[in-house]
Amino acid sequence: MNQLVLKWTIQGKDREKTVKQFLQEQKLSRQSLTEIKYRGGALLIDEREVTVRHRLEEGERLKVVFPKEEKSVNFIPEPLPFSIVYEDAYLLVVNKPPFLNTIPSPIEPSGSLANGVLHYFENIGLFSTPHIVTRLDKNTSGLVLVAKFRHVHHLLNSSTHPTFLKKEYEAFVEGKIDPKMGLIDAPIGRKEGSIIERIVSEDGQSARTRYRLIRQYDQFAHLRLQLDTGRTHQIRVHMAHIGHPLLGDDLYGGNRDMMNRQALHCKQLTFIHPMKKRLLQVTADLPKDMVQLIQQNRLDER
């Protein structure tokens, strides 16, 4: 499926609405309607092409054919390591390894997860652009949600408050955790003079992180964390703020003796599927480096 096609049978409650009114209620963006008109899409009633001004009648079958999406000439497909945890006709969830950018940048235009997903798309005959819905820092591992079409991305972005998209992480942090569960409610802003580093700041954006202890080891604590908000470096900043930086996270004061990256993994995504309208929950096991550290510390405690 190289073009997204949506179909509806018109119900009595939608009689006399224009196609435009109906599609706006289905959350088609103004940009999508413009692209359908000018870039090779189509609006069909009972297989007959119509305009957005057509007034609907009960029982009519409306089909929307979106135009083919063209990728940027600078977007390079590359075979890169990642595993697919969930896939259907509209989206996929992949497990990103650490040390891999989520998207390309002017400084690093290749070697990102998005380049790898583009290569996968071409291998399965899908000539579309990957639309990254949830991003992870380069050295963070775990689940990333990818839409196969721009409209699906639009639907997911319009519902990405916690009711519809919940991200849960596991992390290893320094020190003894007490209390064993809690809420960190502290605004986060950009550190003056840095384009990368963030700090807790009264002038920052509101940020809330929930945590609970999974297991306390002699040298670190294993936590489960849930984000109520999605600020840059939120978990890393919040844990450092309460005196428990992530292992390996030297940007925020973490020690690299046991981990050579921040010990952070996106473990679970829960969201409402934008097309199927049902709840999906996807999980990914901890990566090898975090599993090995757990195993080593269990041996040390015997």
PDB file of C-alpha atoms in Angstrom, residues 8 39 62 134 145 201 235-236 251 287:
ATOM      1  CA  TRP A   8     -16.653   5.412   5.096  1.00  0.00           C
ATOM      2  CA  ARG A  39      -1.007  16.465  -5.649  1.00  0.00           C
ATOM      3  CA  LEU A  62     -16.949   7.930   0.522  1.00  0.00           C
ATOM      4  CA  THR A 134       8.179   9.471  19.523  1.00  0.00           C
ATOM      5  CA  LEU A 145       6.588   4.780  17.324  1.00  0.00           C
ATOM      6  CA  SER A 201      14.243  26.167  36.343  1.00  0.00           C
ATOM      7  CA  ILE A 235      14.064  11.789  33.173  1.00  0.00           C
ATOM      8  CA  ARG A 236      17.773  12.581  33.092  1.00  0.00           C
ATOM      9  CA  LEU A 251      26.154  15.235  31.048  1.00  0.00           C
ATOM     10  CA  PRO A 287      19.058  -4.319  26.103  1.00  0.00           C
TER      11      PRO A 287
END
